[in-house]
CSV table of C-alpha atoms and ligand atoms in Angstrom, one decimal:
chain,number,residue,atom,x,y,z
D,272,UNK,CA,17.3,-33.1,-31.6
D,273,UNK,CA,21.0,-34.2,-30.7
D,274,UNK,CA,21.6,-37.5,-29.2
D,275,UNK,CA,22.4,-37.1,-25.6
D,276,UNK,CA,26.0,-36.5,-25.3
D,277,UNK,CA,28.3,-38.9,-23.5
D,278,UNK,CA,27.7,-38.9,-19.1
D,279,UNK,CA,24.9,-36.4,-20.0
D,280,UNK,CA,23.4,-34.8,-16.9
D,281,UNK,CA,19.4,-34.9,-16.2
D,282,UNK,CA,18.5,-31.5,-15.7
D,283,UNK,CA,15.4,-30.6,-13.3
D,284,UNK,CA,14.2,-26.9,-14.3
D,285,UNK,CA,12.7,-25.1,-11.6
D,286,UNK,CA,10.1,-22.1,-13.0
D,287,UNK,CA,8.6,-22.6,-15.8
D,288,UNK,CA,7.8,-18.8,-17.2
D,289,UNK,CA,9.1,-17.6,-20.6
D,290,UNK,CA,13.1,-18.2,-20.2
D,291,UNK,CA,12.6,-21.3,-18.0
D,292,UNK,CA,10.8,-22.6,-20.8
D,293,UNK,CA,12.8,-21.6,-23.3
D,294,UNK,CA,15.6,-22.9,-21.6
D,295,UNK,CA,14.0,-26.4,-21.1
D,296,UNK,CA,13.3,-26.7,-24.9
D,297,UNK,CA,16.9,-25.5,-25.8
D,298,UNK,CA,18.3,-28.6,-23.1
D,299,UNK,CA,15.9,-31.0,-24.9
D,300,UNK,CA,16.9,-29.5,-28.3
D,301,UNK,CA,20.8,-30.9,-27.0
D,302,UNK,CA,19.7,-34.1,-26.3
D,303,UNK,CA,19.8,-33.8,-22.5
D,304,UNK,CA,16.8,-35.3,-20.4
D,305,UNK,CA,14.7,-32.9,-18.4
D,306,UNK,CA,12.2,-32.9,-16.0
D,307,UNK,CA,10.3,-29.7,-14.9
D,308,UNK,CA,10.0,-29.5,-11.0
D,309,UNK,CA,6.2,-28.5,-10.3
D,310,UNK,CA,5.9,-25.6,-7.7
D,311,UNK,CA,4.9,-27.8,-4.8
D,312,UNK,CA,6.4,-31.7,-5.1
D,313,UNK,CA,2.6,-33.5,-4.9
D,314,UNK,CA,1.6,-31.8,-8.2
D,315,UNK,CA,2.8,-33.8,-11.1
D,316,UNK,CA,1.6,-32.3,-14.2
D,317,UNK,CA,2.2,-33.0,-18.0
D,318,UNK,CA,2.6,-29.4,-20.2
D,319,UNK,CA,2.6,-28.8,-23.5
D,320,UNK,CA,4.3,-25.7,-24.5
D,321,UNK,CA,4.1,-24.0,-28.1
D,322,UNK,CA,7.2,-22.3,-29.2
D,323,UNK,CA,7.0,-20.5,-32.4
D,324,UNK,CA,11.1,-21.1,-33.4
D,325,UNK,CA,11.6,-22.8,-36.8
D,326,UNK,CA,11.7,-25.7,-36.9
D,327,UNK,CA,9.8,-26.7,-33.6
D,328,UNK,CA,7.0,-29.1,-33.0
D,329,UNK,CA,5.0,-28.3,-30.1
D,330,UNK,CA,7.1,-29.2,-27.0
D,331,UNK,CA,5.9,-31.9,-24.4
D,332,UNK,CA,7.9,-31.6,-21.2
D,333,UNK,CA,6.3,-34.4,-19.1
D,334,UNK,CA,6.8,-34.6,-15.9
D,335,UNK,CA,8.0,-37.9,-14.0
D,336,UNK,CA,6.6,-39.6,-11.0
D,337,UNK,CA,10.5,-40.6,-9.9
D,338,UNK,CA,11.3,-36.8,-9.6
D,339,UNK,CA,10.5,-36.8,-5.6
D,340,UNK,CA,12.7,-39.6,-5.6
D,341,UNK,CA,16.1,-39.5,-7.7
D,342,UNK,CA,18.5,-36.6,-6.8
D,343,UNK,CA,18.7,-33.1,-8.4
D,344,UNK,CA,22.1,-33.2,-9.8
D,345,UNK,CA,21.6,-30.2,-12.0
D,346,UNK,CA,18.8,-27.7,-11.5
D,347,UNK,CA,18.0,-24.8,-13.8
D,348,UNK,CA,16.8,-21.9,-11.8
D,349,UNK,CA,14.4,-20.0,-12.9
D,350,UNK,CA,11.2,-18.7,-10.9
D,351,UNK,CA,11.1,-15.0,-9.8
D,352,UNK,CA,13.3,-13.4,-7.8
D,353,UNK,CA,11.5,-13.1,-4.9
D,354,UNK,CA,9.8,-16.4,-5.1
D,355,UNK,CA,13.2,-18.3,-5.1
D,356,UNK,CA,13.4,-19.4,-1.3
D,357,UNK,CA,9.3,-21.1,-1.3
D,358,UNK,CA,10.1,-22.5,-4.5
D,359,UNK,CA,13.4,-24.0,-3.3
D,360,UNK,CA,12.4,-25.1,-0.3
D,361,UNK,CA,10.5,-28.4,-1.5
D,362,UNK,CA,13.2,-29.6,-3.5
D,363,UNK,CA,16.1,-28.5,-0.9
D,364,UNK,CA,16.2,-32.2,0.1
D,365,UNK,CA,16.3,-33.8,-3.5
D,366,UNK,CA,19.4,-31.8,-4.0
D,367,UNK,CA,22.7,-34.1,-4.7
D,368,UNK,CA,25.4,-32.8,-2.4
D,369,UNK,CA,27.7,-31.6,-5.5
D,370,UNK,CA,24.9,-30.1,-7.4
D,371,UNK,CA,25.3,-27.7,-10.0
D,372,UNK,CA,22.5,-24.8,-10.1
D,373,UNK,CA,22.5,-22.6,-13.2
D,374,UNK,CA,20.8,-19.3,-11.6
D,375,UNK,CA,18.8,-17.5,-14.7
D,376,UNK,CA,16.9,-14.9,-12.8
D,377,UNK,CA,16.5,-11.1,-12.6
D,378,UNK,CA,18.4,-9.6,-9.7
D,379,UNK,CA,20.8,-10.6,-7.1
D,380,UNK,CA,21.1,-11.8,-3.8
D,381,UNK,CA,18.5,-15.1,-4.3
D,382,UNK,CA,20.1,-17.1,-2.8
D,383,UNK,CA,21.5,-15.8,-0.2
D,384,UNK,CA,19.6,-17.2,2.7
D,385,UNK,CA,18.9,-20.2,1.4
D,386,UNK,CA,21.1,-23.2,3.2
D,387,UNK,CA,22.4,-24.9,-0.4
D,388,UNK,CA,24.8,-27.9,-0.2
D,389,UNK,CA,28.0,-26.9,1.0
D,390,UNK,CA,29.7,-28.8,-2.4
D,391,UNK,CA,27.0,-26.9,-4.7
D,392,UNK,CA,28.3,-25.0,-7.4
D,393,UNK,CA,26.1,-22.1,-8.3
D,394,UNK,CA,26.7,-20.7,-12.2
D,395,UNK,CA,25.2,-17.6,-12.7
D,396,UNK,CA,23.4,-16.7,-16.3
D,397,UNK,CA,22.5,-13.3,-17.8
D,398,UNK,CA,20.2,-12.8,-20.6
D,399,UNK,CA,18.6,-9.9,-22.6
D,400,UNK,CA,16.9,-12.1,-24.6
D,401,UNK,CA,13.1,-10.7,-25.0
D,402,UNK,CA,10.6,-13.9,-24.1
D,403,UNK,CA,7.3,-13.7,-22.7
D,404,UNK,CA,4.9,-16.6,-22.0
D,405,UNK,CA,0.5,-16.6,-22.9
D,406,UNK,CA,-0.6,-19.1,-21.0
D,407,UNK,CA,1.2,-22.6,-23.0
D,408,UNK,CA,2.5,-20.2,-26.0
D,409,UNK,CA,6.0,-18.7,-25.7
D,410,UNK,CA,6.4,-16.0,-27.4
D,411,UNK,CA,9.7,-14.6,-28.8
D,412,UNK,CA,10.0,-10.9,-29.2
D,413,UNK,CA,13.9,-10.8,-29.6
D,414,UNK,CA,16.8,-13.4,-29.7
D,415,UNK,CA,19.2,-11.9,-28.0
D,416,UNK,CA,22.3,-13.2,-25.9
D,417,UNK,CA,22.6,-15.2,-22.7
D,418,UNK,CA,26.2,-15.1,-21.0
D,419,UNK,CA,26.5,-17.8,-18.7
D,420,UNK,CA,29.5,-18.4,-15.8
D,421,UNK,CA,31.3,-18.7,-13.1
D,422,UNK,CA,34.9,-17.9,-12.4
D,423,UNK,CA,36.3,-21.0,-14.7
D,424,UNK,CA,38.0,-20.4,-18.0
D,425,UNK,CA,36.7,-23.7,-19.0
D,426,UNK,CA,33.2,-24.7,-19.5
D,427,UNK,CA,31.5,-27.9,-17.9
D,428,UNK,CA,31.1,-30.4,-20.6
D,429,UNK,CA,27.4,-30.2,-20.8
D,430,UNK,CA,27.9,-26.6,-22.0
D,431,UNK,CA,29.1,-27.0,-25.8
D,432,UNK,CA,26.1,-29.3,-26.7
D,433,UNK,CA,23.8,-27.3,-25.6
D,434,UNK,CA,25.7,-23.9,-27.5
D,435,UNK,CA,25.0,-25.8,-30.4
D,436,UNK,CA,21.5,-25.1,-29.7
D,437,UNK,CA,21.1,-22.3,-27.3
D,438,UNK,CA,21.1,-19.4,-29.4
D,439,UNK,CA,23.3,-16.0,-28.6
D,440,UNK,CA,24.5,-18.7,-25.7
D,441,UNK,CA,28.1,-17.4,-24.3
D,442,UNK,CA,30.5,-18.5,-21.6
D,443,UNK,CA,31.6,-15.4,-19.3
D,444,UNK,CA,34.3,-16.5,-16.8
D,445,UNK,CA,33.6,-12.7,-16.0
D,446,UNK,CA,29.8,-13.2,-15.2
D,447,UNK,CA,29.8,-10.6,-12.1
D,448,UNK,CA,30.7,-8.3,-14.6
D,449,UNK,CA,27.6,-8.8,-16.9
D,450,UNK,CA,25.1,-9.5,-13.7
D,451,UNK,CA,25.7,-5.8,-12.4
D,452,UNK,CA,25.7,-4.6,-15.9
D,453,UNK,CA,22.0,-5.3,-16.4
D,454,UNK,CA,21.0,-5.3,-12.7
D,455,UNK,CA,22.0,-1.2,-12.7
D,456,UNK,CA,19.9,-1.1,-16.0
D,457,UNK,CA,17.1,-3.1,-14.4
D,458,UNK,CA,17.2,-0.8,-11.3
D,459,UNK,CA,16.6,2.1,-13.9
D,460,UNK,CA,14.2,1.2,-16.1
D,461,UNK,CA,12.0,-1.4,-14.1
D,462,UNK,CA,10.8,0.5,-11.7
D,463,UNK,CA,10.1,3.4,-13.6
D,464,UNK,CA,7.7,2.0,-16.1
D,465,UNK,CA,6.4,-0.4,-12.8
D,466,UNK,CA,5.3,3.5,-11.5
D,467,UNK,CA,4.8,5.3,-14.6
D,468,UNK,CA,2.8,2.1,-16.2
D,469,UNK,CA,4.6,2.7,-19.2
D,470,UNK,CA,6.3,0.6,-21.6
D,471,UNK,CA,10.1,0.9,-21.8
D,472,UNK,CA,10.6,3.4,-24.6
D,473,UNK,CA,7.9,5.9,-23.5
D,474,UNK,CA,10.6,6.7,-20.6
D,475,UNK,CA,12.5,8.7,-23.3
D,476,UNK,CA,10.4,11.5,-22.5
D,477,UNK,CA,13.1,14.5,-22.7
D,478,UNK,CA,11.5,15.7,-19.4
D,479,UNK,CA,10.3,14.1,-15.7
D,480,UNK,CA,11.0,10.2,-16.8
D,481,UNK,CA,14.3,11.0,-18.5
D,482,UNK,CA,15.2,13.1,-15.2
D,483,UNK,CA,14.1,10.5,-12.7
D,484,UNK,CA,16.2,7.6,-14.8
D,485,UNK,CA,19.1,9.9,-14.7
D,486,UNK,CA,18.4,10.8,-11.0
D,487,UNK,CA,18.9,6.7,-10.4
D,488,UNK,CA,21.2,6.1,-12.3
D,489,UNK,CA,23.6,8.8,-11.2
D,490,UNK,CA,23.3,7.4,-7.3
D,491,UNK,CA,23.5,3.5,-8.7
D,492,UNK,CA,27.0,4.7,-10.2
D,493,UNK,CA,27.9,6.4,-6.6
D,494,UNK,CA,27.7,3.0,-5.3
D,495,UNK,CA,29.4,1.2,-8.2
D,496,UNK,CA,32.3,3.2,-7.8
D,497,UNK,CA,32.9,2.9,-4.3
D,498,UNK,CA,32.5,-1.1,-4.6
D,499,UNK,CA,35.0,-1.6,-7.9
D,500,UNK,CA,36.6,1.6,-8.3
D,501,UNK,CA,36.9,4.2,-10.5
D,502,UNK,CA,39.0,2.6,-12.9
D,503,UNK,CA,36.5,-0.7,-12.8
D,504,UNK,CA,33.2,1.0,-12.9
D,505,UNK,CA,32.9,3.1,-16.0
D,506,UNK,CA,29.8,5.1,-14.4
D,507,UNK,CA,27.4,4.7,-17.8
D,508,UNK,CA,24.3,3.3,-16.2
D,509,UNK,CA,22.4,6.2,-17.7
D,510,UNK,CA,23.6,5.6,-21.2
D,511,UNK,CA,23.3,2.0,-21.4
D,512,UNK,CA,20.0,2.2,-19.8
D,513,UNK,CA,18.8,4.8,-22.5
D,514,UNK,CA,20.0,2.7,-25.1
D,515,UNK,CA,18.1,-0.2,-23.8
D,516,UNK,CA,15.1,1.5,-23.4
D,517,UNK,CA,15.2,2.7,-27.2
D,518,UNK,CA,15.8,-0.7,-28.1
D,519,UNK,CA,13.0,-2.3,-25.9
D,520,UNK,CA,11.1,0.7,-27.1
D,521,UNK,CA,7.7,-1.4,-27.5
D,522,UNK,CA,8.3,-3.9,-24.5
D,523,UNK,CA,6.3,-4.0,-21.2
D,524,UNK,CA,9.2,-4.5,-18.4
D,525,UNK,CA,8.9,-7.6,-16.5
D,526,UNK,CA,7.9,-5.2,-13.3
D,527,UNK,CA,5.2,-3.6,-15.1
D,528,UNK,CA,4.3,-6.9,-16.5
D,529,UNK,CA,3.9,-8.3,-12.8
D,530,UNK,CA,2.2,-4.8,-11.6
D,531,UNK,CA,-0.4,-5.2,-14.4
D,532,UNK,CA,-1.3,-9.0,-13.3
D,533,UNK,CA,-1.2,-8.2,-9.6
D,534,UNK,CA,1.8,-10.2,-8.6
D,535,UNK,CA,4.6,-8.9,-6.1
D,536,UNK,CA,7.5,-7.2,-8.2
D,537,UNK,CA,11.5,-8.2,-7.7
D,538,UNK,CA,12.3,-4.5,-6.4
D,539,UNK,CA,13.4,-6.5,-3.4
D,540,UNK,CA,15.7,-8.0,-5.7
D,541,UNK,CA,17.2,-5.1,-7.9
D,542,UNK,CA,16.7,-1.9,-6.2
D,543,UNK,CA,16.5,-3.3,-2.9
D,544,UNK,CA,19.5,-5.5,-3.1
D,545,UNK,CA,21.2,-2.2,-4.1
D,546,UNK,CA,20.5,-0.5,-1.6
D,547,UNK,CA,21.9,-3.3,1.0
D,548,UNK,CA,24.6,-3.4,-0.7
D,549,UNK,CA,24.5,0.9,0.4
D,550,UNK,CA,24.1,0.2,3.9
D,551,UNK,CA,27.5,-1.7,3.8
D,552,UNK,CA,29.6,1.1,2.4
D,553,UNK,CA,27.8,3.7,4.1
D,554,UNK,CA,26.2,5.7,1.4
D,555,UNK,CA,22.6,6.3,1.0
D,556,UNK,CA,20.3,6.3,-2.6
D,557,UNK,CA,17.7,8.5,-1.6
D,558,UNK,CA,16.0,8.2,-5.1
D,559,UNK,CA,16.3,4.4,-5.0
D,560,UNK,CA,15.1,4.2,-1.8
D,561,UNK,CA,11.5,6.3,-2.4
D,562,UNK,CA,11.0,4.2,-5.7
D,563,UNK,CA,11.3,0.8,-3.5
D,564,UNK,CA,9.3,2.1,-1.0
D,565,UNK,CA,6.2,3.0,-3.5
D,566,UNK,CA,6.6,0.0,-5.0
D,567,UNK,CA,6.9,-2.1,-2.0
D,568,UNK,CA,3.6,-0.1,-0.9
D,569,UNK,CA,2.4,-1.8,-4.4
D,570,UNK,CA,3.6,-5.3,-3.6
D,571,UNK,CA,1.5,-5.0,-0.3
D,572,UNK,CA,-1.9,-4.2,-2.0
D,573,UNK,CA,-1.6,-6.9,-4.3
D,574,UNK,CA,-0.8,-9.8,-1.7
K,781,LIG,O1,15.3,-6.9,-18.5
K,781,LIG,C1,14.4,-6.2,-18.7
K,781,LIG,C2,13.1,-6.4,-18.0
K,781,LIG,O2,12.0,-6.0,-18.4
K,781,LIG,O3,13.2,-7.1,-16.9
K,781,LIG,C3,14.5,-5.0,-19.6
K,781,LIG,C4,16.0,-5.0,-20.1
K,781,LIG,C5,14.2,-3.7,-18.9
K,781,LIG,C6,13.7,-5.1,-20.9
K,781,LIG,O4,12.3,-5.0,-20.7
């Protein structure tokens, strides 16, 4: 572990699944205090989490009774999608005026009910890394890359300690860019495996699954192209997403994970947010539109 840097932020993390976690051990690993902000602000509990990266000791991330007290200055953000505005909500009050909220989530469109600080500064992060969580063990399928940014050229300062130990970490001053890129490959493979209850690579069928990603992914680059234009939108969601799913061949998509444990799925989040985002230019996605409404009929029966 580094020694805290110099004016080091404490950073509060706020969902503690498999990259929340992972990001609170790689903002210890810099030498940064952390606290982890329990779901509800009465529950103070002490975790142990397991992380099977060399050179790691079991990590302790201990919560502190002074968390209901001392303002959030920089939050890590990274519950689901569509729990963001009840998991907020408790700590909405804690938060410094000029807070800086690093936004790590599937999706788009969070936050945008939720009445931040009018000084916040919201960074946005991207990351194909493949992490999943087994009760206190993390386990890491792939290392991958995270982009992380806003529209700054220059980094905060807290950023290059923790590249040092942040691995495939980059700063994006185009992060837009790399949030749409996955959220159209999101929108075509999440869904699909949520309704085929398949794993990512068994959508490579050659027949109905291939034709049903394509059937997406050609109305998701309609939509693209009206909102950045044809020389800003190179209209490959289908590629890319076939190449993701080869790659993520063997792993379970985090909306089939949350349809085989019952939970509400982000299609709200990804799909849904696309199709908003349709309304405004005037266009419909008629394929998009029956997947979120079969899977919203899903989220219904497991609430
Ligand atoms: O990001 C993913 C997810 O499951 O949410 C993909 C890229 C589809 C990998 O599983």
């Amino acid at each position: 572990m580094l020694n805290p840097p110099k004016n080091a932020p404490h950073w509060h993390v706020l969902g503690l699944g498999s990259l929340g976690s992972l990001s609170a051990y790689y903002l210890l690993q810099s030498g940064f205090t952390v606290s982890v902000l329990p779901r509800a602000p009465t529950h103070l509990v002490a975790r142990t989490l397991h992380f099977p990266l060399p050179h790691t000791a079991p990590l302790t991330l201990s919560l502190r009774a002074d968390d209901q007290g001392i303002p959030i200055t920089h939050l890590w953000l990274t519950v689901k999608a569509h729990d963001t505005a009840l998991a907020l909500r408790p700590w909405l009050p804690h938060l410094a005026s000029n807070a800086t909220i690093v936004c790590l989530q599937n999706g788009m469109g969070t936050l945008d009910d939720i009445a931040l600080p009018a000084d916040c500064e919201v960074i946005y992060a991207s990351s194909t890394n493949g992490v999943w969580r087994d009760a206190d063990q993390i386990h890491i399928a792939a290392e991958n890359t995270t982009e992380i940014g806003n529209h700054s050229n220059t980094p905060p300062e807290w950023f290059s300690p923790l590249q040092q130990q942040f691995s495939g970490l980059h700063w994006n001053h185009n992060i837009d860019t790399a949030r749409w890129q996955k959220l159209t490959v999101n929108a075509v493979i999440n869904p699909l495996t949520a309704l085929y209850q398949c794993r990512n690579g068994a959508l490579l069928d050659g027949g109905e699954r291939e034709r049903a990603m394509e059937k997406l992914a050609n109305e998701i680059d309609q939509l693209c192209t009206l909102i950045f234009g044809h020389s800003n939108w190179q209209a490959d969601t289908l590629q890319r997403s076939l190449s993701i799913a080869r790659q993520t061949a063997r792993n379970t998509s985090s909306m089939l994970a949350d349809r085989l444990a019952g939970r509400s799925t982000e299609i709200e989040f990804i799909n849904g947010f696309l199709l908003r985002q349709a309304e405004k230019y005037d266009v419909v996605l008629p394929f998009n539109q029956s997947c979120v409404q079969r899977l919203q009929a899903l989220n219904q029966l497991s609430q």
